[in-house]
Amino acid sequence: MSTGSNYEKIPKKISGFRFESKKIRIGFCKIRGYYPCFWEKVNSKLEGEFDFKSIMLYSNIKVKPNKTYMNEGFSTTRYNTELSETDIKTVCRLY
């Protein structure tokens, strides 16, 4: 789903390989063994459509021409001073 100027460039999940460790006890000795494992983490959460009224946006960021109608006709993002409905929903969901 493409919703905003560069929002689709933010990966929804990040993942890769890393080494984990585990302690193994053999008699009176403890040995730490390392093994490769795959990990995955959610990088961003989208609450509905991209919110051009969000207080968390920087101002004067160019908007794609076909998305200006979503930004009420403006070609750049605006400086927002009030929380939008989506901001409030997101904060309530997180906390």
CSV table of C-alpha atoms in Angstrom, one decimal:
chain,number,residue,atom,x,y,z
A,1,MET,CA,0.0,0.0,0.0
A,2,SER,CA,1.6,3.3,-1.1
A,3,THR,CA,0.2,6.1,1.1
A,4,GLY,CA,2.7,9.0,1.2
A,5,SER,CA,5.7,10.8,-0.2
A,6,ASN,CA,8.4,8.3,1.0
A,7,TYR,CA,6.5,6.2,3.6
A,8,GLU,CA,6.7,3.1,1.4
A,9,LYS,CA,10.5,3.3,1.7
A,10,ILE,CA,10.4,2.5,5.5
A,11,PRO,CA,10.7,-1.3,5.9
A,12,LYS,CA,7.8,-2.7,7.9
A,13,LYS,CA,10.1,-5.4,9.4
A,14,ILE,CA,13.8,-5.6,9.8
A,15,SER,CA,15.6,-9.0,10.1
A,16,GLY,CA,18.9,-10.8,9.7
A,17,PHE,CA,21.3,-13.2,11.2
A,18,ARG,CA,23.1,-12.7,14.5
A,19,PHE,CA,24.9,-14.8,17.0
A,20,GLU,CA,23.1,-15.8,20.3
A,21,SER,CA,24.8,-17.5,23.2
A,22,LYS,CA,23.8,-20.2,25.7
A,23,LYS,CA,25.6,-21.3,28.8
A,24,ILE,CA,26.2,-25.1,29.0
A,25,ARG,CA,27.2,-26.7,32.3
A,26,ILE,CA,29.5,-29.7,32.1
A,27,GLY,CA,30.3,-30.9,35.6
A,28,PHE,CA,31.6,-28.0,37.5
A,29,CYS,CA,32.5,-26.0,34.4
A,30,LYS,CA,30.2,-23.5,32.5
A,31,ILE,CA,30.9,-23.1,28.9
A,32,ARG,CA,29.3,-20.4,26.7
A,33,GLY,CA,28.4,-21.6,23.2
A,34,TYR,CA,27.6,-19.3,20.3
A,35,TYR,CA,25.2,-20.2,17.5
A,36,PRO,CA,23.8,-18.3,14.5
A,37,CYS,CA,20.1,-17.5,14.6
A,38,PHE,CA,17.6,-15.5,12.5
A,39,TRP,CA,15.8,-12.6,14.1
A,40,GLU,CA,12.9,-10.4,12.9
A,41,LYS,CA,11.5,-7.2,14.5
A,42,VAL,CA,8.6,-4.9,13.5
A,43,ASN,CA,10.2,-1.6,12.5
A,44,SER,CA,7.2,0.6,11.9
A,45,LYS,CA,3.5,0.5,12.6
A,46,LEU,CA,1.0,2.1,10.3
A,47,GLU,CA,-2.3,3.2,11.9
A,48,GLY,CA,-4.7,3.4,8.9
A,49,GLU,CA,-3.7,5.6,5.9
A,50,PHE,CA,-0.7,8.0,6.0
A,51,ASP,CA,-1.7,11.0,8.2
A,52,PHE,CA,-0.8,14.4,6.7
A,53,LYS,CA,-2.4,16.1,9.7
A,54,SER,CA,-0.1,14.4,12.2
A,55,ILE,CA,1.8,16.5,14.6
A,56,MET,CA,4.8,14.2,14.1
A,57,LEU,CA,5.5,15.4,10.6
A,58,TYR,CA,8.3,17.7,9.6
A,59,SER,CA,7.1,20.7,7.6
A,60,ASN,CA,8.0,21.5,3.9
A,61,ILE,CA,8.6,17.9,2.8
A,62,LYS,CA,7.7,17.4,-0.9
A,63,VAL,CA,4.6,15.3,-1.5
A,64,LYS,CA,4.2,13.2,-4.7
A,65,PRO,CA,2.0,15.0,-7.2
A,66,ASN,CA,-0.6,12.2,-7.2
A,67,LYS,CA,-0.9,12.5,-3.4
A,68,THR,CA,-1.5,16.2,-3.1
A,69,TYR,CA,-5.3,15.6,-2.9
A,70,MET,CA,-4.6,13.7,0.3
A,71,ASN,CA,-2.7,16.7,1.6
A,72,GLU,CA,-5.7,19.0,1.0
A,73,GLY,CA,-4.1,20.3,-2.2
A,74,PHE,CA,-0.7,21.3,-0.7
A,75,SER,CA,2.5,20.1,-2.5
A,76,THR,CA,4.5,20.0,0.8
A,77,THR,CA,3.7,18.9,4.3
A,78,ARG,CA,2.6,21.6,6.7
A,79,TYR,CA,3.5,22.5,10.2
A,80,ASN,CA,0.8,21.0,12.4
A,81,THR,CA,0.2,22.3,15.9
A,82,GLU,CA,-2.6,20.0,17.1
A,83,LEU,CA,-2.9,16.2,17.5
A,84,SER,CA,-4.8,14.5,14.8
A,85,GLU,CA,-7.3,11.8,15.4
A,86,THR,CA,-4.8,9.2,14.2
A,87,ASP,CA,-2.1,10.6,16.6
A,88,ILE,CA,-4.5,10.1,19.5
A,89,LYS,CA,-5.5,6.6,18.4
A,90,THR,CA,-1.9,5.6,18.0
A,91,VAL,CA,-0.8,6.9,21.4
A,92,CYS,CA,-3.8,5.2,23.1
A,93,ARG,CA,-3.0,1.9,21.4
A,94,LEU,CA,0.7,2.1,22.5
A,95,TYR,CA,0.0,3.1,26.1
